[in-house]
């Protein structure tokens, strides 16, 4: 599968490394294309979108609408578009109420894209291996399009994560709040980035 990661920062690089190891073709998209970043090809944002089956927004949330406008909303049409962003202000406070989410706003900006919310509750240092403390970290996947959701659930397993179907796209409101809580615990409560969420399942009874 060809995956276009919009951004060249840590999140884009670790997701790219993990998916490349799983056999996917990965390209990074940037406003300033370069020969490579950390061994990955870097092309324009427009080319990364047009040539990829799956497009991942691995940029600060504030840049999302600008990128959609620059590339053109119609170029996202029919593509699985993954929003990994977390939504917070400069002082790590909640940026939205609970009547919408960053993922839903992305869907409004690119109405014919198949938007999926995922990976925002896993810190970058765990995304490449998919594990926290040696155990698979849980990621939650929310989307309205069943096929796009199935694709991202599969891509999450390719990273070694434990993905859980969180329901329709509007459940991204809860996922983004959970992401902000993790940031608060890591930074404000000084637990650091070595934390993550895991859903533990009771063993089936015989």
mmCIF file of C-alpha atoms in Angstrom:
data_model
loop_
_atom_site.group_PDB
_atom_site.id
_atom_site.type_symbol
_atom_site.label_atom_id
_atom_site.label_comp_id
_atom_site.label_asym_id
_atom_site.label_seq_id
_atom_site.Cartn_x
_atom_site.Cartn_y
_atom_site.Cartn_z
ATOM 1 C CA UNK A 1 0.000 0.000 0.000
ATOM 2 C CA UNK A 2 1.292 3.490 -0.766
ATOM 3 C CA UNK A 3 1.100 5.827 2.214
ATOM 4 C CA UNK A 4 1.680 9.575 2.038
ATOM 5 C CA UNK A 5 2.625 11.149 5.348
ATOM 6 C CA UNK A 6 2.058 14.904 5.391
ATOM 7 C CA UNK A 7 4.850 16.287 7.548
ATOM 8 C CA UNK A 8 8.496 15.472 8.193
ATOM 9 C CA UNK A 9 8.574 15.605 11.994
ATOM 10 C CA UNK A 10 8.946 12.838 14.540
ATOM 11 C CA UNK A 11 5.442 11.392 14.120
ATOM 12 C CA UNK A 12 5.789 11.185 10.344
ATOM 13 C CA UNK A 13 9.226 9.589 10.597
ATOM 14 C CA UNK A 14 8.320 6.904 13.132
ATOM 15 C CA UNK A 15 5.087 5.982 11.378
ATOM 16 C CA UNK A 16 6.987 5.844 8.109
ATOM 17 C CA UNK A 17 9.667 3.583 9.599
ATOM 18 C CA UNK A 18 7.104 1.208 11.053
ATOM 19 C CA UNK A 19 5.059 0.923 7.876
ATOM 20 C CA UNK A 20 8.111 0.585 5.651
ATOM 21 C CA UNK A 21 9.253 -2.372 7.763
ATOM 22 C CA UNK A 22 5.816 -3.907 7.229
ATOM 23 C CA UNK A 23 6.309 -3.687 3.469
ATOM 24 C CA UNK A 24 4.378 -0.525 2.619
ATOM 25 C CA UNK A 25 5.639 2.165 0.253
ATOM 26 C CA UNK A 26 6.064 5.374 2.239
ATOM 27 C CA UNK A 27 6.622 8.947 1.096
ATOM 28 C CA UNK A 28 6.765 12.158 3.133
ATOM 29 C CA UNK A 29 5.066 15.333 1.936
ATOM 30 C CA UNK A 30 6.364 18.800 2.772
ATOM 31 C CA UNK A 31 5.945 22.445 1.800
ATOM 32 C CA UNK A 32 9.705 22.334 1.237
ATOM 33 C CA UNK A 33 10.500 19.079 -0.590
ATOM 34 C CA UNK A 34 14.002 17.698 -0.095
ATOM 35 C CA UNK A 35 15.980 14.757 -1.434
ATOM 36 C CA UNK A 36 15.285 12.825 1.746
ATOM 37 C CA UNK A 37 14.643 13.061 5.472
ATOM 38 C CA UNK A 38 15.947 10.200 7.600
ATOM 39 C CA UNK A 39 16.230 8.087 4.458
ATOM 40 C CA UNK A 40 12.668 8.765 3.275
ATOM 41 C CA UNK A 41 11.788 10.428 -0.004
ATOM 42 C CA UNK A 42 10.301 13.906 0.514
ATOM 43 C CA UNK A 43 7.995 15.299 -2.173
ATOM 44 C CA UNK A 44 5.536 18.164 -2.322
ATOM 45 C CA UNK A 45 2.330 17.949 -0.302
ATOM 46 C CA UNK A 46 0.370 17.815 -3.546
ATOM 47 C CA UNK A 47 2.362 14.868 -4.903
ATOM 48 C CA UNK A 48 2.182 12.984 -1.593
ATOM 49 C CA UNK A 49 -1.611 13.234 -1.676
ATOM 50 C CA UNK A 50 -2.140 12.522 -5.376
ATOM 51 C CA UNK A 51 0.076 9.422 -5.469
ATOM 52 C CA UNK A 52 -1.014 7.747 -2.228
ATOM 53 C CA UNK A 53 -3.875 5.444 -1.309
ATOM 54 C CA UNK A 54 -3.713 6.503 2.333
ATOM 55 C CA UNK A 55 -2.870 10.059 3.422
ATOM 56 C CA UNK A 56 -1.837 10.777 7.016
ATOM 57 C CA UNK A 57 -1.905 14.239 8.577
ATOM 58 C CA UNK A 58 1.199 14.138 10.799
ATOM 59 C CA UNK A 59 1.368 17.892 11.340
ATOM 60 C CA UNK A 60 0.210 20.280 14.080
ATOM 61 C CA UNK A 61 -3.555 20.622 14.016
ATOM 62 C CA UNK A 62 -3.285 24.334 13.233
ATOM 63 C CA UNK A 63 -1.764 23.458 9.835
ATOM 64 C CA UNK A 64 -4.504 21.044 8.713
ATOM 65 C CA UNK A 65 -6.932 23.482 7.086
ATOM 66 C CA UNK A 66 -4.082 25.363 5.407
ATOM 67 C CA UNK A 67 -2.778 22.124 3.870
ATOM 68 C CA UNK A 68 -6.231 21.074 2.646
ATOM 69 C CA UNK A 69 -6.688 24.471 1.014
ATOM 70 C CA UNK A 70 -3.202 24.398 -0.535
ATOM 71 C CA UNK A 71 -3.561 20.890 -1.988
ATOM 72 C CA UNK A 72 -7.223 21.357 -2.889
ATOM 73 C CA UNK A 73 -10.094 19.556 -1.140
ATOM 74 C CA UNK A 74 -10.981 17.602 -4.269
ATOM 75 C CA UNK A 75 -7.556 15.914 -4.313
ATOM 76 C CA UNK A 76 -8.475 14.114 -1.074
ATOM 77 C CA UNK A 77 -11.664 12.724 -2.601
ATOM 78 C CA UNK A 78 -12.066 8.972 -2.196
ATOM 79 C CA UNK A 79 -8.816 8.598 -0.263
ATOM 80 C CA UNK A 80 -8.449 7.237 3.242
ATOM 81 C CA UNK A 81 -7.270 10.290 5.198
ATOM 82 C CA UNK A 82 -5.948 9.661 8.706
ATOM 83 C CA UNK A 83 -5.951 12.429 11.301
ATOM 84 C CA UNK A 84 -3.381 11.783 14.043
ATOM 85 C CA UNK A 85 -3.415 15.320 15.426
ATOM 86 C CA UNK A 86 -4.172 16.384 18.972
ATOM 87 C CA UNK A 87 -6.238 19.486 19.600
ATOM 88 C CA UNK A 88 -5.006 21.884 22.247
ATOM 89 C CA UNK A 89 -4.016 25.497 22.791
ATOM 90 C CA UNK A 90 -0.481 26.767 23.344
ATOM 91 C CA UNK A 91 -0.883 26.226 27.100
ATOM 92 C CA UNK A 92 -2.167 22.638 26.676
ATOM 93 C CA UNK A 93 -5.823 23.442 27.239
ATOM 94 C CA UNK A 94 -8.794 22.063 25.309
ATOM 95 C CA UNK A 95 -9.238 23.910 22.010
ATOM 96 C CA UNK A 96 -12.773 22.699 21.159
ATOM 97 C CA UNK A 97 -15.983 21.961 22.975
ATOM 98 C CA UNK A 98 -17.629 18.573 22.602
ATOM 99 C CA UNK A 99 -19.861 19.541 19.689
ATOM 100 C CA UNK A 100 -17.119 18.806 17.138
ATOM 101 C CA UNK A 101 -13.565 17.494 16.808
ATOM 102 C CA UNK A 102 -10.490 18.136 14.727
ATOM 103 C CA UNK A 103 -11.263 15.050 12.651
ATOM 104 C CA UNK A 104 -14.812 16.218 11.960
ATOM 105 C CA UNK A 105 -13.516 19.642 10.960
ATOM 106 C CA UNK A 106 -11.094 17.930 8.565
ATOM 107 C CA UNK A 107 -14.040 16.002 7.098
ATOM 108 C CA UNK A 108 -15.894 19.278 6.560
ATOM 109 C CA UNK A 109 -12.842 20.812 4.879
ATOM 110 C CA UNK A 110 -12.434 17.799 2.566
ATOM 111 C CA UNK A 111 -16.011 16.469 2.365
ATOM 112 C CA UNK A 112 -15.322 13.643 -0.091
ATOM 113 C CA UNK A 113 -12.352 12.236 1.814
ATOM 114 C CA UNK A 114 -12.784 9.130 3.947
ATOM 115 C CA UNK A 115 -11.520 10.574 7.228
ATOM 116 C CA UNK A 116 -10.321 8.330 10.058
ATOM 117 C CA UNK A 117 -9.154 9.367 13.534
ATOM 118 C CA UNK A 118 -6.363 7.163 14.901
ATOM 119 C CA UNK A 119 -2.942 7.024 16.579
ATOM 120 C CA UNK A 120 -3.335 10.280 18.554
ATOM 121 C CA UNK A 121 -3.347 8.493 21.929
ATOM 122 C CA UNK A 122 0.050 6.837 21.342
ATOM 123 C CA UNK A 123 3.200 8.862 21.912
ATOM 124 C CA UNK A 124 5.727 8.964 19.080
ATOM 125 C CA UNK A 125 8.318 6.931 20.966
ATOM 126 C CA UNK A 126 5.892 3.969 21.007
ATOM 127 C CA UNK A 127 4.435 4.237 17.504
ATOM 128 C CA UNK A 128 7.315 2.599 15.669
ATOM 129 C CA UNK A 129 7.344 -0.543 17.832
ATOM 130 C CA UNK A 130 3.667 -0.408 18.779
ATOM 131 C CA UNK A 131 4.515 -1.282 22.382
ATOM 132 C CA UNK A 132 4.567 0.323 25.813
ATOM 133 C CA UNK A 133 6.455 -1.592 28.473
ATOM 134 C CA UNK A 134 6.793 -4.545 26.125
ATOM 135 C CA UNK A 135 3.039 -4.861 25.585
ATOM 136 C CA UNK A 136 1.020 -3.674 22.568
ATOM 137 C CA UNK A 137 -0.359 -0.184 23.090
ATOM 138 C CA UNK A 138 -4.026 0.381 22.319
ATOM 139 C CA UNK A 139 -4.999 2.797 19.595
ATOM 140 C CA UNK A 140 -8.598 3.734 18.909
ATOM 141 C CA UNK A 141 -9.927 4.071 15.375
ATOM 142 C CA UNK A 142 -13.014 6.159 14.598
ATOM 143 C CA UNK A 143 -14.534 6.643 11.141
ATOM 144 C CA UNK A 144 -17.818 6.730 9.280
ATOM 145 C CA UNK A 145 -16.506 4.819 6.268
ATOM 146 C CA UNK A 146 -16.247 1.094 7.047
ATOM 147 C CA UNK A 147 -13.644 0.331 4.380
ATOM 148 C CA UNK A 148 -11.387 3.213 5.434
ATOM 149 C CA UNK A 149 -11.685 2.116 9.051
ATOM 150 C CA UNK A 150 -10.774 -1.468 8.152
ATOM 151 C CA UNK A 151 -7.701 -0.203 6.286
ATOM 152 C CA UNK A 152 -6.479 1.785 9.279
ATOM 153 C CA UNK A 153 -7.175 -1.037 11.717
ATOM 154 C CA UNK A 154 -4.948 -3.206 9.510
ATOM 155 C CA UNK A 155 -2.236 -0.532 9.318
ATOM 156 C CA UNK A 156 -2.307 -0.242 13.110
ATOM 157 C CA UNK A 157 -1.745 -3.991 13.461
ATOM 158 C CA UNK A 158 1.159 -3.688 11.017
ATOM 159 C CA UNK A 159 2.800 -1.353 13.552
ATOM 160 C CA UNK A 160 2.310 -3.871 16.354
ATOM 161 C CA UNK A 161 -0.454 -1.854 18.025
ATOM 162 C CA UNK A 162 -3.679 -3.236 19.481
ATOM 163 C CA UNK A 163 -6.354 -1.312 17.536
ATOM 164 C CA UNK A 164 -9.932 -0.990 18.748
ATOM 165 C CA UNK A 165 -12.884 0.144 16.660
ATOM 166 C CA UNK A 166 -14.171 3.238 18.497
ATOM 167 C CA UNK A 167 -17.232 3.759 16.332
ATOM 168 C CA UNK A 168 -18.217 6.588 14.034
ATOM 169 C CA UNK A 169 -16.114 9.670 13.332
ATOM 170 C CA UNK A 170 -17.827 11.828 15.933
ATOM 171 C CA UNK A 171 -16.252 9.608 18.607
ATOM 172 C CA UNK A 172 -13.037 11.409 17.687
ATOM 173 C CA UNK A 173 -14.195 13.997 20.236
ATOM 174 C CA UNK A 174 -13.454 11.474 22.978
ATOM 175 C CA UNK A 175 -10.187 10.325 21.403
ATOM 176 C CA UNK A 176 -8.891 13.868 21.160
ATOM 177 C CA UNK A 177 -9.787 14.488 24.804
ATOM 178 C CA UNK A 178 -7.943 11.284 25.740
ATOM 179 C CA UNK A 179 -4.907 12.480 23.797
ATOM 180 C CA UNK A 180 -4.920 15.760 25.698
ATOM 181 C CA UNK A 181 -5.200 13.888 29.005
ATOM 182 C CA UNK A 182 -2.105 11.842 28.134
ATOM 183 C CA UNK A 183 -0.203 15.030 27.275
ATOM 184 C CA UNK A 184 -1.274 16.536 30.603
ATOM 185 C CA UNK A 185 -0.077 13.453 32.484
ATOM 186 C CA UNK A 186 3.218 13.342 30.612
ATOM 187 C CA UNK A 187 4.037 17.048 30.848
ATOM 188 C CA UNK A 188 2.100 18.696 33.643
ATOM 189 C CA UNK A 189 2.108 15.696 35.980
ATOM 190 C CA UNK A 190 5.663 14.805 34.899
ATOM 191 C CA UNK A 191 5.024 11.165 34.126
ATOM 192 C CA UNK A 192 7.024 11.524 30.923
ATOM 193 C CA UNK A 193 6.477 10.011 27.515
ATOM 194 C CA UNK A 194 6.887 6.405 28.610
ATOM 195 C CA UNK A 195 3.160 6.021 29.244
ATOM 196 C CA UNK A 196 0.320 4.798 27.077
ATOM 197 C CA UNK A 197 -3.178 3.369 27.086
ATOM 198 C CA UNK A 198 -3.969 -0.314 27.069
ATOM 199 C CA UNK A 199 -7.338 -2.019 27.035
ATOM 200 C CA UNK A 200 -7.021 -5.253 28.991
ATOM 201 C CA UNK A 201 -9.409 -8.039 28.126
ATOM 202 C CA UNK A 202 -10.588 -10.691 30.536
ATOM 203 C CA UNK A 203 -9.574 -14.178 29.451
ATOM 204 C CA UNK A 204 -12.484 -16.183 27.999
ATOM 205 C CA UNK A 205 -14.039 -18.557 30.491
ATOM 206 C CA UNK A 206 -13.955 -22.197 29.581
#
